Short mmCIF file of C-alpha atoms in Angstrom, two decimals:
data_model
loop_
_atom_site.label_atom_id
_atom_site.label_comp_id
_atom_site.label_asym_id
_atom_site.label_seq_id
_atom_site.Cartn_x
_atom_site.Cartn_y
_atom_site.Cartn_z
CA MET A 1 24.12 -16.45 12.85
CA MET A 2 21.07 -14.25 13.31
CA PRO A 3 20.15 -12.07 10.31
CA HIS A 4 21.10 -8.41 10.49
CA THR A 5 18.05 -6.18 10.64
CA GLN A 6 17.54 -2.43 10.80
CA ALA A 7 15.03 -0.73 13.08
CA TYR A 8 12.24 0.65 10.94
CA ILE A 9 11.09 4.25 10.85
CA HIS A 10 7.55 5.33 11.70
CA THR A 11 5.32 4.91 8.65
CA ALA A 12 1.70 5.48 7.66
CA TRP A 13 0.40 4.95 4.15
CA ARG A 14 -3.01 5.85 2.78
CA GLU A 15 -3.04 2.55 0.85
CA THR A 16 -3.00 0.49 4.06
CA SER A 17 -5.91 2.28 5.73
CA PRO A 18 -9.22 0.42 6.06
CA GLY A 19 -11.18 3.23 4.40
CA TRP A 20 -8.96 3.18 1.33
CA LEU A 21 -8.99 -0.62 1.01
CA LEU A 22 -12.74 -0.98 1.54
CA ALA A 23 -13.50 1.72 -1.02
CA LEU A 24 -11.16 0.23 -3.61
CA ALA A 25 -12.60 -3.25 -3.08
CA ALA A 26 -16.03 -1.86 -3.92
CA MET A 27 -14.69 0.08 -6.90
CA LEU A 28 -13.00 -3.08 -8.18
CA GLY A 29 -16.28 -4.99 -7.92
CA PHE A 30 -15.66 -7.23 -4.92
CA ARG A 31 -17.85 -7.67 -1.91
CA HIS A 32 -16.90 -6.26 1.47
CA PRO A 33 -16.16 -8.31 4.54
CA ALA A 34 -19.22 -9.03 6.68
CA ASN A 35 -20.97 -6.10 8.31
CA GLY A 36 -20.05 -5.27 11.87
CA PRO A 37 -16.89 -4.18 13.72
CA LEU A 38 -13.73 -4.86 11.74
CA ALA A 39 -10.92 -7.13 12.89
CA ILE A 40 -7.62 -5.86 11.43
CA CYS A 41 -4.11 -7.33 11.50
CA ASP A 42 -0.90 -5.43 10.76
CA LEU A 43 1.65 -8.18 10.15
CA ALA A 44 5.27 -7.13 10.72
CA CYS A 45 3.94 -3.85 12.07
CA GLY A 46 7.33 -2.30 12.81
CA THR A 47 7.12 0.44 15.42
CA GLY A 48 3.32 0.26 15.29
CA TYR A 49 2.66 3.79 14.09
CA SER A 50 0.33 2.78 11.26
CA ALA A 51 -1.47 0.11 13.31
CA ALA A 52 -2.01 2.51 16.21
CA LEU A 53 -3.24 5.21 13.84
CA THR A 54 -5.75 2.74 12.39
CA ALA A 55 -6.98 1.76 15.86
CA ALA A 56 -7.41 5.44 16.74
CA CYS A 57 -9.36 6.15 13.55
CA VAL A 58 -11.67 3.14 13.87
CA PRO A 59 -12.39 2.71 17.60
CA SER A 60 -15.02 0.05 16.88
CA ALA A 61 -12.35 -2.15 15.26
CA THR A 62 -10.09 -4.68 16.93
CA VAL A 63 -6.49 -4.26 15.75
CA ASP A 64 -3.61 -6.70 16.24
CA GLY A 65 -0.02 -5.77 15.45
CA PHE A 66 2.68 -8.44 15.24
CA ASP A 67 6.41 -8.10 14.69
CA ALA A 68 9.43 -10.35 15.24
CA ASP A 69 11.45 -7.45 16.70
CA ALA A 70 10.80 -7.04 20.45
CA GLY A 71 12.17 -3.49 20.34
CA HIS A 72 9.62 -2.55 17.71
CA ILE A 73 6.82 -3.96 19.87
CA GLU A 74 8.01 -2.07 22.96
CA THR A 75 7.91 1.18 20.96
CA ALA A 76 4.44 0.31 19.62
CA GLU A 77 3.07 -0.46 23.07
CA ARG A 78 4.34 2.87 24.43
CA LEU A 79 2.52 4.68 21.64
CA ALA A 80 -0.71 2.75 22.28
CA ARG A 81 -0.55 3.62 25.98
CA SER A 82 0.17 7.28 25.36
CA ALA A 83 -2.81 7.50 22.98
CA ALA A 84 -5.04 5.55 25.42
CA LEU A 85 -5.92 2.98 22.75
CA GLY A 86 -7.96 0.15 24.24
CA ASN A 87 -8.74 -1.61 20.96
CA ILE A 88 -5.22 -2.61 19.90
CA ARG A 89 -2.89 -5.41 20.95
CA PHE A 90 0.77 -5.70 20.02
CA ASP A 91 2.75 -8.91 20.34
CA THR A 92 6.21 -10.22 19.46
CA ALA A 93 5.65 -13.17 17.13
CA ASP A 94 7.39 -15.36 14.58
CA ILE A 95 5.09 -15.48 11.55
CA ARG A 96 6.13 -19.07 10.87
CA ARG A 97 4.48 -20.09 14.14
CA LEU A 98 1.66 -17.59 13.87
CA ALA A 99 0.63 -18.99 10.48
CA ASP A 100 -0.05 -22.38 12.04
CA ASP A 101 -2.25 -21.01 14.82
CA PRO A 102 -3.74 -17.55 14.07
CA PRO A 103 -5.15 -15.90 17.20
CA ARG A 104 -8.36 -14.91 15.38
CA THR A 105 -9.77 -14.33 11.91
CA TYR A 106 -9.56 -10.92 10.26
CA ASP A 107 -11.46 -8.72 7.85
CA ILE A 108 -8.26 -6.97 6.76
CA ILE A 109 -4.62 -8.12 6.87
CA VAL A 110 -1.91 -5.57 6.02
CA VAL A 111 1.60 -6.71 5.06
CA HIS A 112 3.68 -3.68 4.09
CA GLY A 113 7.42 -3.68 3.40
CA VAL A 114 7.94 -7.35 4.29
CA LEU A 115 7.70 -9.91 1.48
CA SER A 116 10.87 -8.90 -0.38
CA TRP A 117 12.89 -8.47 2.81
CA VAL A 118 12.45 -11.91 4.40
CA GLN A 119 13.62 -15.43 3.68
CA PRO A 120 11.46 -17.69 1.46
CA ASP A 121 10.14 -19.74 4.40
CA VAL A 122 8.89 -16.60 6.13
CA ARG A 123 7.31 -15.39 2.88
CA GLU A 124 5.54 -18.73 2.47
CA ALA A 125 4.28 -18.47 6.05
CA ILE A 126 2.82 -15.03 5.28
CA PHE A 127 0.86 -16.53 2.40
CA ARG A 128 -0.38 -19.33 4.66
CA PHE A 129 -1.36 -16.85 7.35
CA ALA A 130 -3.44 -14.88 4.85
CA GLY A 131 -5.16 -18.06 3.73
CA SER A 132 -5.97 -19.29 7.22
CA ALA A 133 -6.59 -16.03 9.09
CA LEU A 134 -8.71 -14.07 6.59
CA LYS A 135 -12.47 -14.23 6.90
CA ASP A 136 -14.46 -15.18 3.83
CA GLY A 137 -14.49 -12.01 1.73
CA GLY A 138 -11.66 -10.52 3.79
CA ILE A 139 -9.00 -8.31 2.22
CA ALA A 140 -5.23 -8.87 2.22
CA TYR A 141 -2.89 -6.02 1.23
CA LEU A 142 0.59 -7.12 0.11
CA HIS A 143 3.36 -4.61 -0.64
CA TYR A 144 6.65 -5.82 -2.15
CA ALA A 145 9.53 -4.96 -4.44
CA CYS A 146 8.91 -6.50 -7.84
CA GLN A 147 10.61 -7.37 -11.10
CA PRO A 148 11.76 -5.84 -13.35
CA GLY A 149 11.98 -2.34 -11.91
CA ALA A 150 13.59 -3.27 -8.59
CA SER A 151 15.99 -5.83 -10.04
CA THR A 152 18.82 -3.30 -10.27
CA LEU A 153 18.27 -2.40 -6.61
CA ALA A 154 19.07 -6.03 -5.78
CA VAL A 155 22.52 -5.37 -7.29
CA LEU A 156 22.97 -2.45 -4.89
CA ASN A 157 21.93 -4.70 -2.01
CA GLY A 158 24.67 -7.10 -3.12
CA ALA A 159 27.19 -4.27 -2.89
CA MET A 160 25.96 -3.39 0.61
CA ARG A 161 26.35 -6.97 1.83
CA ALA A 162 29.77 -7.31 0.22
CA ALA A 163 30.97 -4.11 1.89
CA ALA A 164 30.50 -5.46 5.41
CA PRO A 165 29.48 -9.13 5.48
CA GLY A 166 29.42 -9.17 9.27
CA GLY A 167 28.22 -5.62 9.72
CA THR A 168 24.90 -4.01 10.47
CA PRO A 169 22.74 -2.53 7.71
CA MET A 170 23.72 0.98 8.80
CA GLU A 171 27.43 0.14 8.68
CA ARG A 172 26.99 -1.31 5.19
CA LEU A 173 25.14 1.79 3.98
CA GLN A 174 27.76 4.13 5.38
CA LYS A 175 30.51 2.25 3.51
CA VAL A 176 28.75 2.02 0.15
CA ARG A 177 26.88 5.33 -0.09
CA PRO A 178 29.97 7.51 -0.82
CA LEU A 179 31.25 4.96 -3.35
CA LEU A 180 27.95 4.97 -5.25
CA ALA A 181 27.85 8.76 -5.13
CA ARG A 182 31.23 8.86 -6.89
CA MET A 183 30.12 6.26 -9.48
CA ARG A 184 26.66 7.73 -10.04
CA ARG A 185 27.41 9.51 -13.33
CA GLY A 186 29.63 7.04 -15.14
CA ALA A 187 28.81 3.56 -13.87
CA GLY A 188 27.49 1.29 -16.60
CA LEU A 189 24.60 0.17 -14.37
CA PHE A 190 23.24 3.70 -14.23
CA VAL A 191 24.01 4.42 -17.89
CA ALA A 192 22.32 1.27 -19.17
CA HIS A 193 19.47 1.46 -16.64
CA PRO A 194 18.60 5.13 -16.05
CA GLN A 195 15.74 4.13 -13.73
CA ALA A 196 18.31 2.58 -11.38
CA GLY A 197 19.92 5.98 -11.02
CA THR A 198 16.58 7.68 -10.50
CA SER A 199 15.63 5.14 -7.84
CA TRP A 200 18.95 5.55 -6.07
CA ASP A 201 18.67 9.33 -6.16
CA SER A 202 15.20 9.08 -4.64
CA LEU A 203 16.40 6.75 -1.89
CA ALA A 204 19.38 8.98 -1.19
CA ASN A 205 16.96 11.70 -0.06
CA GLN A 206 15.30 9.39 2.49
CA PRO A 207 16.38 8.98 6.13
CA ASP A 208 19.39 6.72 6.58
CA ALA A 209 17.37 4.28 8.69
CA TYR A 210 14.90 3.83 5.84
CA VAL A 211 17.58 3.28 3.18
CA ALA A 212 19.46 0.84 5.41
CA HIS A 213 16.28 -1.14 6.02
CA GLU A 214 15.33 -1.20 2.36
CA LEU A 215 18.69 -1.97 0.75
CA ALA A 216 21.32 -3.03 3.29
CA GLY A 217 19.75 -6.01 5.03
CA ASP A 218 20.65 -9.65 4.59
CA THR A 219 17.68 -10.22 2.27
CA PHE A 220 16.30 -8.19 -0.60
CA GLU A 221 14.52 -10.07 -3.36
CA PRO A 222 12.38 -8.38 -6.01
CA LEU A 223 9.55 -10.82 -6.68
CA SER A 224 7.59 -11.79 -9.76
CA SER A 225 4.01 -10.64 -9.30
CA GLY A 226 2.92 -13.80 -11.12
CA ASP A 227 4.54 -15.94 -8.44
CA VAL A 228 2.88 -13.94 -5.64
CA ILE A 229 -0.55 -14.11 -7.30
CA THR A 230 -0.17 -17.87 -7.81
CA ALA A 231 0.94 -18.44 -4.22
CA MET A 232 -2.01 -16.45 -2.86
CA ALA A 233 -4.43 -18.28 -5.16
CA ALA A 234 -3.22 -21.55 -3.63
CA GLN A 235 -4.39 -20.14 -0.27
CA GLY A 236 -7.84 -19.28 -1.63
CA CYS A 237 -7.07 -15.57 -2.01
CA ALA A 238 -8.02 -14.08 -5.40
CA PHE A 239 -6.11 -11.14 -6.86
CA ALA A 240 -8.53 -8.19 -7.01
CA GLY A 241 -6.33 -5.33 -8.17
CA SER A 242 -3.93 -2.70 -6.92
CA ALA A 243 -4.15 -0.39 -3.93
CA THR A 244 -2.49 2.14 -6.25
CA PRO A 245 -5.76 3.12 -7.94
CA ILE A 246 -4.54 4.13 -11.37
CA GLU A 247 -2.89 0.75 -11.92
CA ASN A 248 -6.39 -0.74 -12.16
CA VAL A 249 -7.09 1.23 -15.35
CA ASP A 250 -4.83 -0.02 -18.13
CA ARG A 251 -5.40 2.87 -20.51
CA MET A 252 -4.25 5.32 -17.80
CA SER A 253 -1.29 3.34 -16.48
CA LEU A 254 0.32 1.52 -19.41
CA PRO A 255 2.23 2.79 -22.46
CA GLN A 256 -0.29 3.02 -25.28
CA ASP A 257 1.80 0.77 -27.53
CA CYS A 258 1.46 -2.05 -24.99
CA LEU A 259 -2.33 -2.07 -24.71
CA ALA A 260 -2.90 -4.07 -27.88
CA ALA A 261 -0.40 -6.72 -26.77
CA LEU A 262 -2.47 -7.39 -23.64
CA GLU A 263 -5.74 -7.91 -25.50
CA GLY A 264 -6.92 -11.46 -25.01
CA VAL A 265 -4.44 -12.27 -22.21
CA GLY A 266 -6.82 -13.77 -19.67
CA GLN A 267 -4.37 -15.47 -17.30
CA THR A 268 -4.09 -13.09 -14.36
CA PRO A 269 -0.48 -13.97 -13.32
CA LEU A 270 0.78 -13.56 -16.89
CA ARG A 271 -1.19 -10.39 -17.46
CA GLU A 272 0.16 -8.75 -14.30
CA VAL A 273 3.76 -9.72 -15.13
CA LEU A 274 3.35 -8.22 -18.60
CA LYS A 275 1.96 -5.04 -17.04
CA ASP A 276 4.98 -4.88 -14.73
CA ILE A 277 7.25 -5.19 -17.77
CA ALA A 278 5.31 -2.45 -19.55
CA ARG A 279 5.71 -0.07 -16.60
CA ASP A 280 9.16 -1.26 -15.51
CA GLN A 281 7.37 -1.68 -12.19
CA ALA A 282 9.49 -1.58 -9.03
CA LEU A 283 6.89 -1.80 -6.23
CA ARG A 284 3.48 -3.38 -6.04
CA ARG A 285 0.60 -2.89 -3.61
CA ASP A 286 -1.69 -5.84 -4.31
CA ILE A 287 -5.21 -6.38 -2.99
CA TYR A 288 -6.48 -9.94 -2.54
CA VAL A 289 -9.92 -11.15 -1.45
CA LYS A 290 -10.38 -14.46 0.36
CA ASN A 291 -12.65 -16.68 -1.74
CA GLY A 292 -13.12 -13.56 -3.87
CA ARG A 293 -16.25 -13.58 -5.97
CA PRO A 294 -16.85 -10.54 -8.18
CA LEU A 295 -20.14 -8.78 -7.58
CA THR A 296 -22.99 -8.95 -10.04
CA PRO A 297 -23.48 -5.71 -12.00
CA GLN A 298 -26.39 -4.65 -9.77
CA ALA A 299 -24.55 -5.56 -6.55
CA HIS A 300 -21.54 -3.63 -7.84
CA MET A 301 -23.69 -0.56 -8.40
CA ASP A 302 -25.17 -0.92 -4.90
CA ALA A 303 -21.65 -1.10 -3.41
CA LEU A 304 -20.57 1.99 -5.34
CA ALA A 305 -23.69 3.87 -4.29
CA GLY A 306 -22.65 3.40 -0.66
CA LEU A 307 -19.35 5.26 -1.13
CA ARG A 308 -18.78 8.91 -0.24
CA PHE A 309 -15.86 11.10 -1.27
CA ARG A 310 -14.21 14.34 -0.15
CA ARG A 311 -12.24 16.81 -2.25
CA MET A 312 -8.78 17.21 -0.73
CA ALA A 313 -7.46 20.00 -2.97
CA HIS A 314 -8.78 22.64 -5.35
CA VAL A 315 -7.88 22.48 -9.06
CA ALA A 316 -8.18 25.72 -10.98
CA GLY A 317 -9.93 25.39 -14.33
CA GLY A 318 -11.00 21.78 -13.83
CA ALA A 319 -8.35 20.11 -16.00
CA VAL A 320 -6.40 17.45 -14.09
CA THR A 321 -2.87 16.17 -14.65
CA VAL A 322 -1.56 13.26 -12.57
CA GLN A 323 2.04 12.08 -12.79
CA THR A 324 2.48 8.32 -13.10
CA ARG A 325 5.36 5.92 -13.72
CA VAL A 326 4.65 5.98 -17.46
CA GLY A 327 4.23 9.75 -17.66
CA PRO A 328 1.49 12.32 -17.06
CA VAL A 329 -2.17 11.34 -17.38
CA GLU A 330 -4.48 14.21 -18.25
CA GLY A 331 -8.16 14.58 -17.47
CA ALA A 332 -10.28 16.94 -19.54
CA ALA A 333 -11.88 19.96 -17.91
CA ALA A 334 -15.22 19.05 -19.52
CA ILE A 335 -15.35 15.94 -17.32
CA PHE A 336 -13.35 16.87 -14.25
CA GLY A 337 -14.52 20.46 -13.89
CA PRO A 338 -18.15 19.52 -13.07
CA LEU A 339 -16.95 16.64 -10.93
CA LEU A 340 -14.65 18.74 -8.76
CA ASP A 341 -17.13 21.62 -8.62
CA ALA A 342 -19.71 19.24 -7.15
CA PHE A 343 -17.61 19.07 -3.98
CA ALA A 344 -17.73 22.82 -3.41
CA SER A 345 -20.38 22.49 -0.73
CA GLY A 346 -19.13 19.29 0.91
CA ASP A 347 -18.74 15.55 0.57
CA ARG A 348 -20.61 13.73 -2.17
CA GLY A 349 -21.82 10.17 -2.63
CA PHE A 350 -21.13 8.12 -5.73
CA ASP A 351 -24.85 8.04 -6.51
CA GLU A 352 -25.04 11.86 -6.34
CA LEU A 353 -22.04 12.27 -8.63
CA ALA A 354 -23.49 9.74 -11.07
CA ARG A 355 -26.31 12.21 -11.79
CA LEU A 356 -23.93 14.87 -13.11
CA PRO A 357 -24.31 15.35 -16.90
CA PRO A 358 -20.89 13.90 -17.88
CA PHE A 359 -21.67 10.67 -15.99
CA SER A 360 -25.39 10.15 -16.53
CA GLY A 361 -25.77 6.53 -17.59
CA ARG A 362 -21.97 6.11 -17.52
CA PRO A 363 -21.04 4.85 -14.02
CA GLY A 364 -17.87 3.27 -15.40
CA LEU A 365 -16.61 6.67 -16.50
CA LEU A 366 -17.31 8.10 -13.04
CA ASN A 367 -15.55 5.19 -11.38
CA GLN A 368 -12.44 5.71 -13.52
CA SER A 369 -12.56 9.49 -13.03
CA LEU A 370 -12.60 9.03 -9.24
CA VAL A 371 -9.68 6.61 -9.59
CA LEU A 372 -7.62 9.33 -11.28
CA LEU A 373 -8.55 11.88 -8.61
CA MET A 374 -7.68 9.43 -5.82
CA GLU A 375 -4.35 8.69 -7.46
CA GLY A 376 -3.55 12.39 -7.58
CA GLY A 377 -4.50 12.96 -3.95
CA LEU A 378 -7.34 15.25 -5.01
CA VAL A 379 -10.17 13.10 -3.65
CA ARG A 380 -10.41 10.57 -0.82
CA PRO A 381 -13.19 8.20 0.29
CA VAL A 382 -14.78 9.25 3.60
CA TRP A 383 -16.94 7.56 6.20
CA PRO A 384 -19.62 9.84 7.67
CA GLY A 385 -20.49 9.63 11.34
CA ALA A 386 -17.00 8.55 12.37
CA ASP A 387 -16.02 8.71 16.05
CA THR A 388 -13.19 11.27 16.04
CA ALA A 389 -12.19 11.17 19.74
CA GLY A 390 -9.59 8.44 19.26
CA ALA A 391 -7.98 10.24 16.33
CA ARG A 392 -7.70 13.44 18.37
CA ALA A 393 -6.06 11.53 21.24
CA PHE A 394 -3.59 9.88 18.88
CA ASN A 395 -2.67 13.18 17.25
CA HIS A 396 -2.06 14.72 20.65
CA ALA A 397 0.11 11.75 21.65
CA VAL A 398 2.36 12.12 18.58
CA SER A 399 2.46 15.92 18.59
CA ASP A 400 6.04 15.84 19.90
CA TYR A 401 7.26 13.26 17.36
CA ALA A 402 9.85 14.91 15.15
CA ASP A 403 9.36 12.17 12.53
CA ALA A 404 5.57 11.75 12.64
CA PRO A 405 4.66 10.80 9.04
CA ALA A 406 0.94 11.57 9.23
CA LEU A 407 -1.93 12.39 11.53
CA ALA A 408 -5.01 10.29 12.14
CA ASP A 409 -8.30 11.23 10.46
CA ALA A 410 -11.30 9.17 11.53
CA GLU A 411 -13.42 10.24 8.58
CA LEU A 412 -10.71 9.00 6.21
CA MET A 413 -10.32 5.86 8.37
CA GLY A 414 -6.58 6.38 8.03
CA PRO A 415 -3.72 8.87 7.73
CA ARG A 416 -4.08 12.51 6.84
CA PRO A 417 -0.87 13.93 5.33
CA LEU A 418 0.91 16.53 7.42
#
């Protein structure tokens, strides 16, 4: 029997955009892929919205989008034609076959919303594809549901499957949703695990198609980050950090009582699992680098100096508060006021910002301050001199989409929130 799947909604995430990933790789101290036009792969691309947006934003890039669902690919191809995108190719493909014979090598491979929703053999093929299809120094982005935070959601998936073993994901959701709504206040699961209730409440506000895809399919497996990191290491792909910027700074993203426990833990898989436990992490957005070799201190500074940033929102008074999974993180006005004020007249390079008094001789402090601003959506990396014609054509093509999640912005090399 074929697995029951649910058509995916249009999506576009800042964390999957080339500009975001390239900037974070530099901030994390890893070298970029080779200079020249980028080759990008969106694996399990769904309806192709994000892949097409990327192709529109970076017309010099070559973008491939693959998905096992022929209906998804037909939708993606219509979008590419309507936006007159000549630098993208969509294809129906089984990743298990694709992993054995990649069509080309890539600078960036994006795998969003896949690993926890497929069978183990498909997951293993994704790891193999990353190992064989990434260029040396190339970046892989892996998004997945993780333990322990998503473990209770696996219980809800079990209820969905039990409700209609032979049904579609949407049929399962429609049977279980009203039952869970009635049990929401008193069920022991939600009493003993308040985060399960919060997660369910959040999902309940999402479109039905999204909830059915996430929770009502035949497969939903929250993974151990340690297992994923180990599997990618076996393919020559080193864990670099998180595409969620603040998770790369322990003192901003972990409960303070847990910091001392992590001192001296040098094994990356163990350290990341412990961090997931500390945060009760439910989703991860990992960045891996093929044959990743951290930059020397001077090369790291050179990479940072090449980055430029744009202020996306004004903050009165200069003090910054960013909400995270472990609570609010506050940034002092004495540091963030001068930093945000520096953007008043336009974009600024890292090297320019490093000359501000709070950061003189303290590039690490500037790096972490920009991380906090990126996390809060207050600052984004930008790429000057971008060709904006493709982004304009894409935005015109999706102007009638009732569910368009974002518009294309060539200078951001990715989505601009609506």
